[in-house]
């Protein structure tokens, strides 16, 4: 059967993009006209809104997700000599936060089907020096937090979930944000909701929350019950070396407004993923994303494997020339020159390497029209036919 011919797209379709509407703009303008553009009431409003949505007791906002991960490593007590196990198929920030803290990232291979960290590989990499696991919910599909929590519990490790891709997702019927000791969400414009730059840690631990609050603001506290002494109403204490990692009220107000649309954004992403699944399930040469039975993804990325001997790099260029903004997420982190120079063995994880040879992300964001989706499907099938 011949497909109806579609003309080439005239505009470039990116792999991800924010959706900002007039309510969002108004929310930001309102804050700009108010008394506080930073350290004001919008921060707590945003934190509470996320906490309620994801089912966590506390949420602490940061200027970006990377700073939030650095905070999580600090709160977990990561220090020189400590090992932290994470996945190589992630953005570099997931392991850089361990280096910031003086710890040593250890890479455990992914499962060949979900592309998430393999709990059996994590178990093999645990040593007496291991302090934490940083699991990444790659593409929006939660990692196996049931098995990872058990490992963490049995070995006295802190489980940190890098959920930059997975706000709105769940595992075993439980929301991401309520599954690990600390969970990071990012609000970079390609993620589900945006604050321009921004991130948070969700946690049920009051102790972690207090450490995170101090860490994001110079290591300083003004809470009387936390201070060693109190000289008067002006008094504050710096008790640890923190940073200025605060989010502004301008960002938080945008975040509050964006949160109202999160469920709708996730629903649209799921719809588009279902359209791709249906279009490509019968195609030889493409593997569609496998879903773990307990995972309900919020679909940050739609990743296909361009396999069976076809040339991924050539297909990538042909799709880009058709204005389809395909992408490759991610280059295994240990292969980055900085990590190589630190002494990391190259190509150390076999499944991660095989994945990297064939992976390709298709455009996926809530603002895509059905027509945009059909453009992608048509272009892929055209390139597959050669
Ligand atoms: C985006 C992202 C981060 C970093 O978040 P920023 O807000 O950009 O600092 C960390 N990990 C993963 C997996 C990400 O996709």
Tab-separated table of C-alpha atoms and ligand atoms in Angstrom:
chain	number	residue	atom	x	y	z
A	1	UNK	CA	0.000	0.000	0.000
A	2	UNK	CA	1.324	3.448	-0.863
A	3	UNK	CA	1.150	6.202	1.697
A	4	UNK	CA	-0.431	9.410	0.667
A	5	UNK	CA	2.418	11.795	-0.123
A	6	UNK	CA	3.007	14.578	2.400
A	7	UNK	CA	4.993	17.656	1.459
A	8	UNK	CA	8.167	18.324	3.462
A	9	UNK	CA	7.720	20.368	6.633
A	10	UNK	CA	8.619	24.001	6.167
A	11	UNK	CA	9.444	24.630	9.847
A	12	UNK	CA	11.800	22.747	12.134
A	13	UNK	CA	10.012	20.549	14.688
A	14	UNK	CA	12.152	20.371	17.858
A	15	UNK	CA	12.275	17.268	20.079
A	16	UNK	CA	10.917	19.241	23.018
A	17	UNK	CA	9.504	22.653	23.752
A	18	UNK	CA	7.686	24.534	26.515
A	19	UNK	CA	3.968	25.405	26.405
A	20	UNK	CA	3.376	28.895	27.828
A	21	UNK	CA	-0.050	30.515	27.765
A	22	UNK	CA	-1.525	33.873	28.793
A	23	UNK	CA	-2.209	32.661	32.382
A	24	UNK	CA	1.487	31.877	32.774
A	25	UNK	CA	2.465	35.291	31.448
A	26	UNK	CA	-0.020	37.011	33.741
A	27	UNK	CA	1.276	35.068	36.765
A	28	UNK	CA	4.812	36.297	36.087
A	29	UNK	CA	3.665	39.885	35.489
A	30	UNK	CA	1.751	39.809	38.781
A	31	UNK	CA	4.874	38.833	40.690
A	32	UNK	CA	6.896	41.541	38.959
A	33	UNK	CA	4.346	44.087	40.233
A	34	UNK	CA	4.397	42.638	43.784
A	35	UNK	CA	6.742	43.271	46.721
A	36	UNK	CA	8.815	40.130	46.291
A	37	UNK	CA	10.629	38.930	43.189
A	38	UNK	CA	12.814	36.591	45.255
A	39	UNK	CA	12.605	35.075	48.788
A	40	UNK	CA	8.864	35.786	48.733
A	41	UNK	CA	5.670	33.776	49.170
A	42	UNK	CA	5.539	32.263	45.651
A	43	UNK	CA	8.333	29.819	46.513
A	44	UNK	CA	6.384	28.082	49.278
A	45	UNK	CA	3.222	28.137	47.192
A	46	UNK	CA	5.061	26.303	44.398
A	47	UNK	CA	6.678	23.856	46.832
A	48	UNK	CA	3.338	23.024	48.464
A	49	UNK	CA	1.628	22.557	45.122
A	50	UNK	CA	4.209	20.024	43.977
A	51	UNK	CA	4.220	18.253	47.353
A	52	UNK	CA	0.455	17.740	47.124
A	53	UNK	CA	0.596	16.554	43.541
A	54	UNK	CA	3.382	13.999	44.001
A	55	UNK	CA	2.443	12.856	47.513
A	56	UNK	CA	5.536	14.039	49.381
A	57	UNK	CA	5.616	15.777	52.780
A	58	UNK	CA	8.203	18.379	51.803
A	59	UNK	CA	9.482	20.013	48.643
A	60	UNK	CA	12.492	22.336	48.482
A	61	UNK	CA	12.943	24.518	45.385
A	62	UNK	CA	16.304	25.224	43.751
A	63	UNK	CA	17.523	27.448	40.901
A	64	UNK	CA	17.820	24.378	38.651
A	65	UNK	CA	17.648	20.594	38.798
A	66	UNK	CA	21.420	20.203	38.867
A	67	UNK	CA	21.683	22.383	41.992
A	68	UNK	CA	18.857	20.310	43.500
A	69	UNK	CA	20.837	17.093	42.845
A	70	UNK	CA	23.913	18.703	44.432
A	71	UNK	CA	21.701	19.498	47.434
A	72	UNK	CA	20.468	15.907	47.596
A	73	UNK	CA	24.055	14.607	47.641
A	74	UNK	CA	24.872	17.077	50.424
A	75	UNK	CA	21.811	16.047	52.434
A	76	UNK	CA	22.727	12.376	51.945
A	77	UNK	CA	26.156	13.170	53.372
A	78	UNK	CA	28.163	12.250	50.270
A	79	UNK	CA	31.834	13.066	50.921
A	80	UNK	CA	35.282	12.100	49.577
A	81	UNK	CA	35.737	8.329	49.701
A	82	UNK	CA	32.031	7.607	49.175
A	83	UNK	CA	30.726	5.769	46.142
A	84	UNK	CA	27.372	6.499	44.523
A	85	UNK	CA	25.904	4.122	41.943
A	86	UNK	CA	24.108	5.573	38.936
A	87	UNK	CA	23.298	4.872	35.298
A	88	UNK	CA	25.444	5.820	32.309
A	89	UNK	CA	22.393	6.551	30.137
A	90	UNK	CA	21.540	9.947	31.572
A	91	UNK	CA	22.428	13.593	31.376
A	92	UNK	CA	25.855	14.330	32.897
A	93	UNK	CA	24.260	16.188	35.838
A	94	UNK	CA	23.119	12.863	37.416
A	95	UNK	CA	26.723	11.912	38.167
A	96	UNK	CA	28.375	15.354	38.215
A	97	UNK	CA	26.515	16.066	41.481
A	98	UNK	CA	28.483	13.213	43.079
A	99	UNK	CA	31.761	14.746	41.861
A	100	UNK	CA	30.737	18.179	43.258
A	101	UNK	CA	30.416	16.485	46.655
A	102	UNK	CA	33.822	14.840	46.399
A	103	UNK	CA	32.314	11.365	45.948
A	104	UNK	CA	32.941	8.799	43.233
A	105	UNK	CA	30.224	7.924	40.705
A	106	UNK	CA	30.063	4.208	39.867
A	107	UNK	CA	28.166	3.233	36.731
A	108	UNK	CA	25.841	0.225	36.680
A	109	UNK	CA	24.580	-0.998	33.306
A	110	UNK	CA	21.027	-0.506	32.072
A	111	UNK	CA	18.402	-3.120	31.342
A	112	UNK	CA	18.345	-3.757	27.592
A	113	UNK	CA	14.549	-3.385	27.469
A	114	UNK	CA	13.611	-0.377	29.663
A	115	UNK	CA	16.998	1.409	29.363
A	116	UNK	CA	16.751	2.110	33.099
A	117	UNK	CA	19.438	1.090	35.594
A	118	UNK	CA	19.394	-2.687	36.211
A	119	UNK	CA	18.898	-3.473	39.936
A	120	UNK	CA	20.960	-6.682	39.523
A	121	UNK	CA	23.857	-4.594	38.197
A	122	UNK	CA	23.432	-2.158	41.089
A	123	UNK	CA	23.644	-5.081	43.531
A	124	UNK	CA	26.875	-6.246	41.871
A	125	UNK	CA	28.457	-2.791	42.255
A	126	UNK	CA	27.715	-2.290	45.967
A	127	UNK	CA	30.877	-2.140	48.117
A	128	UNK	CA	31.524	-1.082	51.739
A	129	UNK	CA	32.125	2.440	50.339
A	130	UNK	CA	28.715	2.733	48.661
A	131	UNK	CA	26.566	5.480	50.240
A	132	UNK	CA	23.776	6.114	47.763
A	133	UNK	CA	22.048	5.119	44.548
A	134	UNK	CA	20.961	7.757	42.042
A	135	UNK	CA	18.301	6.132	39.854
A	136	UNK	CA	17.182	8.017	36.752
A	137	UNK	CA	13.661	7.634	35.370
A	138	UNK	CA	14.893	7.615	31.814
A	139	UNK	CA	12.436	8.938	29.209
A	140	UNK	CA	9.737	9.338	31.901
A	141	UNK	CA	9.493	5.649	32.758
A	142	UNK	CA	10.246	5.181	36.469
A	143	UNK	CA	13.206	3.032	37.428
A	144	UNK	CA	12.423	-0.089	39.508
A	145	UNK	CA	12.124	1.734	42.812
A	146	UNK	CA	10.670	-1.364	44.514
A	147	UNK	CA	13.837	-3.412	44.048
A	148	UNK	CA	16.148	-0.402	44.414
A	149	UNK	CA	14.500	0.590	47.733
A	150	UNK	CA	15.031	-2.933	49.029
A	151	UNK	CA	18.709	-2.837	48.042
A	152	UNK	CA	19.066	0.595	49.654
A	153	UNK	CA	17.351	-0.626	52.822
A	154	UNK	CA	19.424	-3.816	53.056
A	155	UNK	CA	22.746	-1.987	52.614
A	156	UNK	CA	21.961	1.267	54.457
A	157	UNK	CA	22.075	3.408	51.307
A	158	UNK	CA	20.191	6.583	50.428
A	159	UNK	CA	18.008	6.250	47.335
A	160	UNK	CA	17.926	9.434	45.263
A	161	UNK	CA	15.605	9.469	42.252
A	162	UNK	CA	16.533	11.737	39.355
A	163	UNK	CA	13.001	12.302	38.100
A	164	UNK	CA	13.880	15.135	35.715
A	165	UNK	CA	11.946	13.152	33.073
A	166	UNK	CA	9.122	11.735	35.125
A	167	UNK	CA	6.941	14.183	37.039
A	168	UNK	CA	3.407	12.797	36.763
A	169	UNK	CA	4.593	9.189	36.341
A	170	UNK	CA	3.999	6.344	38.785
A	171	UNK	CA	5.399	2.941	39.679
A	172	UNK	CA	3.293	0.192	41.215
A	173	UNK	CA	0.437	2.695	41.406
A	174	UNK	CA	2.471	5.138	43.511
A	175	UNK	CA	3.435	8.599	42.312
A	176	UNK	CA	7.053	9.443	41.531
A	177	UNK	CA	8.052	11.801	44.338
A	178	UNK	CA	6.827	9.446	47.067
A	179	UNK	CA	9.046	6.462	46.189
A	180	UNK	CA	12.637	7.391	47.080
A	181	UNK	CA	14.368	9.116	50.009
A	182	UNK	CA	14.773	12.190	47.832
A	183	UNK	CA	13.362	12.851	44.355
A	184	UNK	CA	14.549	15.562	41.971
A	185	UNK	CA	12.307	17.235	39.399
A	186	UNK	CA	13.649	19.674	36.780
A	187	UNK	CA	11.792	22.531	35.131
A	188	UNK	CA	14.061	23.237	32.180
A	189	UNK	CA	11.898	24.183	29.151
A	190	UNK	CA	12.158	20.743	27.513
A	191	UNK	CA	10.759	19.038	30.649
A	192	UNK	CA	7.055	18.556	31.508
A	193	UNK	CA	6.524	21.949	33.114
A	194	UNK	CA	8.925	24.858	33.114
A	195	UNK	CA	10.154	27.722	35.265
A	196	UNK	CA	12.816	28.722	32.708
A	197	UNK	CA	15.490	27.172	34.895
A	198	UNK	CA	14.448	25.430	38.082
A	199	UNK	CA	14.294	22.230	40.068
A	200	UNK	CA	13.126	20.773	43.367
A	201	UNK	CA	13.771	17.944	45.784
A	202	UNK	CA	10.738	16.123	47.187
A	203	UNK	CA	11.221	14.190	50.445
A	204	UNK	CA	9.320	12.840	53.439
A	205	UNK	CA	12.261	13.446	55.779
A	206	UNK	CA	12.259	16.587	57.886
A	207	UNK	CA	15.987	16.181	58.449
A	208	UNK	CA	16.737	16.128	54.716
A	209	UNK	CA	14.417	19.085	54.229
A	210	UNK	CA	16.279	21.161	56.819
A	211	UNK	CA	19.647	20.288	55.314
A	212	UNK	CA	18.395	21.158	51.816
A	213	UNK	CA	17.033	24.524	52.979
A	214	UNK	CA	20.376	25.437	54.515
A	215	UNK	CA	22.360	24.193	51.553
A	216	UNK	CA	20.440	26.288	49.024
A	217	UNK	CA	21.050	29.474	51.009
A	218	UNK	CA	24.742	29.772	52.004
A	219	UNK	CA	24.556	27.197	54.804
A	220	UNK	CA	22.758	29.804	56.880
A	221	UNK	CA	19.811	29.291	59.228
A	222	UNK	CA	17.573	31.764	61.060
A	223	UNK	CA	15.450	29.067	62.732
A	224	UNK	CA	15.858	29.650	66.522
A	225	UNK	CA	15.541	25.932	67.336
A	226	UNK	CA	18.406	25.104	64.949
A	227	UNK	CA	20.878	27.732	66.212
A	228	UNK	CA	23.655	27.278	68.752
A	229	UNK	CA	22.828	30.612	70.397
A	230	UNK	CA	20.700	33.672	69.671
A	231	UNK	CA	22.086	37.209	69.994
A	232	UNK	CA	18.829	38.869	68.944
A	233	UNK	CA	16.351	39.352	66.113
A	234	UNK	CA	19.159	40.150	63.587
A	235	UNK	CA	21.048	36.983	64.361
A	236	UNK	CA	21.680	34.132	61.930
A	237	UNK	CA	24.190	31.323	61.875
A	238	UNK	CA	26.218	29.833	59.057
A	239	UNK	CA	26.638	26.210	60.053
A	240	UNK	CA	27.814	24.587	56.840
A	241	UNK	CA	29.280	25.690	53.508
A	242	UNK	CA	26.180	26.207	51.372
A	243	UNK	CA	25.568	27.969	48.084
A	244	UNK	CA	23.163	30.530	46.684
A	245	UNK	CA	20.998	28.018	44.833
A	246	UNK	CA	17.663	29.768	45.409
A	247	UNK	CA	14.804	29.906	42.925
A	248	UNK	CA	13.250	33.358	42.367
A	249	UNK	CA	9.579	34.177	42.905
A	250	UNK	CA	9.394	35.017	39.209
A	251	UNK	CA	10.258	31.394	38.414
A	252	UNK	CA	8.053	29.998	41.188
A	253	UNK	CA	5.005	31.980	40.027
A	254	UNK	CA	5.462	30.576	36.533
A	255	UNK	CA	5.792	27.131	38.107
A	256	UNK	CA	2.549	27.471	40.095
A	257	UNK	CA	0.707	28.408	36.926
A	258	UNK	CA	2.338	25.587	34.944
A	259	UNK	CA	1.432	23.012	37.619
A	260	UNK	CA	-2.258	23.633	36.861
A	261	UNK	CA	-1.605	22.177	33.407
A	262	UNK	CA	0.666	19.274	34.328
A	263	UNK	CA	-2.036	16.587	34.126
A	264	UNK	CA	-3.157	17.874	30.740
A	265	UNK	CA	0.448	18.023	29.462
A	266	UNK	CA	1.114	14.440	30.588
A	267	UNK	CA	-2.147	13.221	29.028
A	268	UNK	CA	-1.192	14.787	25.683
A	269	UNK	CA	2.298	13.265	25.841
A	270	UNK	CA	0.726	9.845	26.456
A	271	UNK	CA	-1.598	10.354	23.503
A	272	UNK	CA	1.301	11.178	21.171
A	273	UNK	CA	3.325	8.207	22.450
A	274	UNK	CA	0.330	5.949	21.755
A	275	UNK	CA	0.114	7.297	18.195
A	276	UNK	CA	3.817	6.562	17.649
A	277	UNK	CA	3.443	3.083	19.171
A	278	UNK	CA	0.589	2.300	16.849
A	279	UNK	CA	2.379	3.676	13.780
A	280	UNK	CA	5.650	1.814	14.370
A	281	UNK	CA	4.641	-1.431	16.066
A	282	UNK	CA	4.669	-3.340	12.765
A	283	UNK	CA	7.796	-1.715	11.323
A	284	UNK	CA	10.851	-3.850	10.839
A	285	UNK	CA	13.948	-1.830	11.588
A	286	UNK	CA	12.437	0.003	14.543
A	287	UNK	CA	12.028	-1.094	18.157
A	288	UNK	CA	9.388	0.864	20.043
A	289	UNK	CA	9.871	1.640	23.743
A	290	UNK	CA	9.194	-1.298	26.088
A	291	UNK	CA	7.261	-0.494	29.261
A	292	UNK	CA	7.797	-2.293	32.566
A	293	UNK	CA	4.410	-3.698	33.721
A	294	UNK	CA	4.499	-1.702	36.999
A	295	UNK	CA	5.551	1.578	35.349
A	296	UNK	CA	3.233	4.270	34.107
A	297	UNK	CA	5.462	6.661	32.170
A	298	UNK	CA	4.851	10.370	31.817
A	299	UNK	CA	6.712	10.255	28.484
A	300	UNK	CA	9.412	12.896	28.454
A	301	UNK	CA	11.128	11.166	25.528
A	302	UNK	CA	9.944	8.741	22.884
A	303	UNK	CA	13.009	6.642	22.093
A	304	UNK	CA	13.181	4.233	19.188
A	305	UNK	CA	15.996	1.831	18.398
A	306	UNK	CA	17.021	2.176	14.774
A	307	UNK	CA	18.267	-1.350	14.362
A	308	UNK	CA	18.556	-4.390	12.137
A	309	UNK	CA	21.665	-3.156	10.382
A	310	UNK	CA	20.309	0.178	9.180
A	311	UNK	CA	22.485	3.228	9.592
A	312	UNK	CA	21.265	5.412	12.489
A	313	UNK	CA	23.570	8.372	11.729
A	314	UNK	CA	22.391	8.490	8.122
A	315	UNK	CA	18.750	8.219	9.151
A	316	UNK	CA	19.307	10.973	11.717
A	317	UNK	CA	20.626	13.343	9.049
A	318	UNK	CA	17.869	12.461	6.611
A	319	UNK	CA	15.231	13.170	9.273
A	320	UNK	CA	16.890	16.462	10.239
A	321	UNK	CA	16.927	17.456	6.552
A	322	UNK	CA	13.151	16.850	6.591
A	323	UNK	CA	12.893	19.295	9.526
A	324	UNK	CA	12.203	16.519	12.026
A	325	UNK	CA	14.178	17.385	15.180
A	326	UNK	CA	15.301	13.917	16.179
A	327	UNK	CA	17.887	13.701	18.942
A	328	UNK	CA	20.086	11.136	20.685
A	329	UNK	CA	19.788	10.851	24.483
A	330	UNK	CA	22.359	9.999	25.852
A	331	UNK	CA	26.034	9.415	25.254
A	332	UNK	CA	27.160	7.026	28.048
A	333	UNK	CA	28.515	9.400	30.701
A	334	UNK	CA	31.738	7.443	31.387
A	335	UNK	CA	32.746	7.987	27.719
A	336	UNK	CA	32.792	11.786	28.143
A	337	UNK	CA	36.373	13.142	27.907
A	338	UNK	CA	36.224	14.556	31.448
A	339	UNK	CA	35.278	11.146	32.869
A	340	UNK	CA	37.787	9.360	30.631
A	341	UNK	CA	40.505	11.671	32.032
A	342	UNK	CA	39.378	10.820	35.581
A	343	UNK	CA	40.229	7.204	34.696
A	344	UNK	CA	36.821	5.751	33.900
A	345	UNK	CA	37.066	2.658	31.741
A	346	UNK	CA	35.612	3.417	28.304
A	347	UNK	CA	32.704	1.391	26.898
A	348	UNK	CA	32.372	-0.387	30.259
A	349	UNK	CA	28.612	-1.112	30.134
A	350	UNK	CA	27.615	-3.407	27.261
A	351	UNK	CA	23.882	-2.698	27.178
A	352	UNK	CA	24.471	1.056	27.409
A	353	UNK	CA	26.896	0.852	24.481
A	354	UNK	CA	24.471	-1.166	22.344
A	355	UNK	CA	21.708	1.267	23.196
A	356	UNK	CA	23.810	4.286	22.259
A	357	UNK	CA	24.564	2.808	18.813
A	358	UNK	CA	20.871	2.666	17.862
A	359	UNK	CA	18.896	5.167	19.947
A	360	UNK	CA	16.922	8.016	18.461
A	361	UNK	CA	14.417	10.316	20.196
A	362	UNK	CA	11.449	11.574	18.233
A	363	UNK	CA	9.834	14.991	18.803
A	364	UNK	CA	7.464	14.834	21.772
A	365	UNK	CA	5.887	17.777	23.583
A	366	UNK	CA	2.309	18.715	24.500
A	367	UNK	CA	2.085	21.545	21.980
A	368	UNK	CA	2.547	19.161	19.033
A	369	UNK	CA	-0.500	18.978	16.783
A	370	UNK	CA	-1.778	15.724	15.278
A	371	UNK	CA	-0.433	17.063	12.001
A	372	UNK	CA	3.053	17.416	13.535
A	373	UNK	CA	2.818	13.811	14.739
A	374	UNK	CA	1.821	12.635	11.261
A	375	UNK	CA	4.787	14.566	9.775
A	376	UNK	CA	7.136	12.613	12.052
A	377	UNK	CA	5.497	9.262	11.274
A	378	UNK	CA	5.526	9.925	7.539
A	379	UNK	CA	9.170	11.054	7.513
A	380	UNK	CA	10.310	8.024	9.557
A	381	UNK	CA	8.537	5.593	7.242
A	382	UNK	CA	9.944	7.361	4.191
A	383	UNK	CA	13.509	7.147	5.546
A	384	UNK	CA	12.963	3.498	6.558
A	385	UNK	CA	11.925	2.652	2.992
A	386	UNK	CA	15.219	4.266	1.866
B	1	LIG	C1	17.434	18.021	32.768
B	1	LIG	C2	18.100	16.959	33.535
B	1	LIG	C3	18.886	17.223	34.669
B	1	LIG	C4	19.302	18.599	35.089
B	1	LIG	O1	18.282	19.475	35.301
B	1	LIG	P1	18.523	21.046	35.077
B	1	LIG	O2	17.283	21.648	35.640
B	1	LIG	O3	18.682	21.274	33.598
B	1	LIG	O4	19.743	21.435	35.832
B	1	LIG	C5	19.376	16.149	35.401
B	1	LIG	N1	19.130	14.889	35.033
B	1	LIG	C6	18.412	14.595	33.938
B	1	LIG	C7	18.165	13.168	33.598
B	1	LIG	C8	17.893	15.616	33.143
B	1	LIG	O5	17.209	15.305	32.031
